[in-house]
Structure formats: C-alpha cells, structure tokens
PDB file of C-alpha atoms in Angstrom:
ATOM      1  CA  MET L   1     119.520 -61.687  74.999  1.00 67.00           C
ATOM      2  CA  ASN L   2     121.498 -64.379  73.172  1.00 88.00           C
ATOM      3  CA  ILE L   3     121.191 -66.843  76.061  1.00 90.00           C
ATOM      4  CA  LEU L   4     117.425 -66.347  76.143  1.00 92.00           C
ATOM      5  CA  LEU L   5     117.187 -66.992  72.407  1.00 90.00           C
ATOM      6  CA  PHE L   6     119.415 -70.066  72.804  1.00 89.00           C
ATOM      7  CA  LEU L   7     117.162 -71.436  75.550  1.00 92.00           C
ATOM      8  CA  LEU L   8     113.967 -70.742  73.606  1.00 93.00           C
ATOM      9  CA  THR L   9     115.409 -72.411  70.516  1.00 93.00           C
ATOM     10  CA  GLY L  10     116.444 -75.385  72.648  1.00 93.00           C
ATOM     11  CA  LEU L  11     112.985 -75.634  74.167  1.00 94.00           C
ATOM     12  CA  LEU L  12     111.287 -75.563  70.779  1.00 95.00           C
ATOM     13  CA  ALA L  13     113.768 -78.058  69.316  1.00 95.00           C
ATOM     14  CA  GLY L  14     113.260 -80.415  72.264  1.00 94.00           C
ATOM     15  CA  PHE L  15     109.506 -80.185  71.783  1.00 95.00           C
ATOM     16  CA  LEU L  16     109.790 -80.885  68.035  1.00 95.00           C
ATOM     17  CA  ALA L  17     112.171 -83.797  68.611  1.00 95.00           C
ATOM     18  CA  GLU L  18     109.757 -85.206  71.185  1.00 93.00           C
ATOM     19  CA  LYS L  19     106.934 -85.109  68.641  1.00 94.00           C
ATOM     20  CA  VAL L  20     109.053 -86.659  65.862  1.00 94.00           C
ATOM     21  CA  THR L  21     110.279 -89.554  68.017  1.00 92.00           C
ATOM     22  CA  GLY L  22     106.960 -90.123  69.793  1.00 89.00           C
ATOM     23  CA  SER L  23     108.400 -89.516  73.253  1.00 86.00           C
ATOM     24  CA  SER L  24     106.539 -87.696  75.973  1.00 85.00           C
ATOM     25  CA  MET L  25     108.502 -85.644  78.461  1.00 86.00           C
ATOM     26  CA  GLY L  26     108.040 -82.457  80.380  1.00 88.00           C
ATOM     27  CA  LEU L  27     109.014 -78.896  79.700  1.00 90.00           C
ATOM     28  CA  LEU L  28     112.309 -79.082  81.584  1.00 93.00           C
ATOM     29  CA  ALA L  29     113.294 -82.305  79.809  1.00 93.00           C
ATOM     30  CA  ASN L  30     112.523 -80.682  76.445  1.00 93.00           C
ATOM     31  CA  LEU L  31     114.757 -77.761  77.349  1.00 94.00           C
ATOM     32  CA  ILE L  32     117.640 -80.014  78.385  1.00 94.00           C
ATOM     33  CA  ILE L  33     117.244 -82.213  75.308  1.00 95.00           C
ATOM     34  CA  GLY L  34     117.194 -79.147  73.075  1.00 94.00           C
ATOM     35  CA  VAL L  35     120.295 -77.611  74.637  1.00 95.00           C
ATOM     36  CA  VAL L  36     122.249 -80.871  74.448  1.00 96.00           C
ATOM     37  CA  GLY L  37     120.867 -81.359  70.932  1.00 94.00           C
ATOM     38  CA  ALA L  38     122.334 -78.010  69.906  1.00 92.00           C
ATOM     39  CA  PHE L  39     125.815 -79.257  70.744  1.00 93.00           C
ATOM     40  CA  ILE L  40     125.217 -82.608  69.048  1.00 95.00           C
ATOM     41  CA  GLY L  41     123.788 -80.929  65.944  1.00 93.00           C
ATOM     42  CA  GLY L  42     126.754 -78.567  65.743  1.00 90.00           C
ATOM     43  CA  PHE L  43     129.126 -81.490  66.161  1.00 93.00           C
ATOM     44  CA  LEU L  44     127.372 -83.457  63.388  1.00 91.00           C
ATOM     45  CA  PHE L  45     126.919 -80.599  60.922  1.00 89.00           C
ATOM     46  CA  GLY L  46     130.383 -79.060  61.404  1.00 84.00           C
ATOM     47  CA  PRO L  47     132.424 -81.752  59.623  1.00 85.00           C
ATOM     48  CA  LEU L  48     129.872 -81.803  56.805  1.00 85.00           C
ATOM     49  CA  GLY L  49     130.445 -78.109  56.163  1.00 81.00           C
ATOM     50  CA  LEU L  50     126.846 -77.233  56.971  1.00 81.00           C
ATOM     51  CA  ALA L  51     126.552 -74.035  58.940  1.00 77.00           C
ATOM     52  CA  ALA L  52     123.428 -72.772  60.667  1.00 75.00           C
ATOM     53  CA  ARG L  53     122.451 -69.370  59.346  1.00 82.00           C
ATOM     54  CA  GLY L  54     119.873 -67.396  61.251  1.00 86.00           C
ATOM     55  CA  LEU L  55     117.149 -68.592  63.555  1.00 87.00           C
ATOM     56  CA  VAL L  56     115.746 -71.212  61.191  1.00 90.00           C
ATOM     57  CA  GLY L  57     119.160 -72.757  60.565  1.00 89.00           C
ATOM     58  CA  SER L  58     119.841 -72.901  64.293  1.00 90.00           C
ATOM     59  CA  LEU L  59     116.457 -74.475  64.915  1.00 92.00           C
ATOM     60  CA  VAL L  60     117.051 -77.136  62.251  1.00 93.00           C
ATOM     61  CA  THR L  61     120.519 -77.932  63.593  1.00 92.00           C
ATOM     62  CA  THR L  62     119.290 -78.092  67.168  1.00 93.00           C
ATOM     63  CA  THR L  63     116.256 -80.205  66.288  1.00 95.00           C
ATOM     64  CA  VAL L  64     118.332 -82.722  64.324  1.00 95.00           C
ATOM     65  CA  GLY L  65     120.752 -82.982  67.234  1.00 95.00           C
ATOM     66  CA  ALA L  66     117.888 -83.474  69.699  1.00 96.00           C
ATOM     67  CA  ILE L  67     116.332 -86.188  67.510  1.00 96.00           C
ATOM     68  CA  VAL L  68     119.674 -87.993  67.320  1.00 96.00           C
ATOM     69  CA  LEU L  69     119.991 -87.739  71.099  1.00 96.00           C
ATOM     70  CA  LEU L  70     116.517 -89.188  71.697  1.00 95.00           C
ATOM     71  CA  LEU L  71     117.104 -92.021  69.217  1.00 95.00           C
ATOM     72  CA  VAL L  72     120.435 -92.957  70.820  1.00 94.00           C
ATOM     73  CA  VAL L  73     118.950 -92.854  74.327  1.00 92.00           C
ATOM     74  CA  GLY L  74     115.992 -94.954  73.174  1.00 91.00           C
ATOM     75  CA  PHE L  75     118.320 -97.470  71.555  1.00 93.00           C
ATOM     76  CA  ILE L  76     120.428 -97.741  74.707  1.00 92.00           C
ATOM     77  CA  GLN L  77     117.317 -98.200  76.872  1.00 89.00           C
ATOM     78  CA  ARG L  78     116.083-101.033  74.659  1.00 89.00           C
ATOM     79  CA  LYS L  79     119.440-102.811  74.893  1.00 85.00           C
ATOM     80  CA  THR L  80     119.464-102.841  78.694  1.00 76.00           C
TER      81      THR L  80
END
C-alpha cells in the first residue's frame, strides 16, 4: 500500500510541478518527475531540518523537489 501511495503522490506532485513551471508532459513523465522530485525534495529539506509529516507534508516536499528538477532541466536545455 505504501508504494501505491508513493506513486500517487509522485504523480500528483509531477502534475503540480508541471503546472507551476508551465511545462507540458505526459502522465508517465509526471510520474517519473514526481518520484525523482521526492528524492530531491528529501535531499533539500533534510539539511534544513524540515521533515515531511503526513500526506500533505510529503506532497509539499515532493512537489518542491519536482519543481527544482524541472527548473534545473530547463536551465540546462537553454544552455545547450
């Protein structure tokens, strides 16, 4: 059940990050971005002492990580 919740949170976070950054990608890309964003968000929030509590905290952490991922990828694409 936890893996399903993790994937659904990643999918929603990828969708929200897509809307915030103005990107347009498919469902699978949103899922991948959300899952990778979860790791990035945890990596960014950990040293700051911010811990995700509950579903909303996990969603915020994952969404912030996904937004950072999309911004970095967009920046790299513009440089090349």
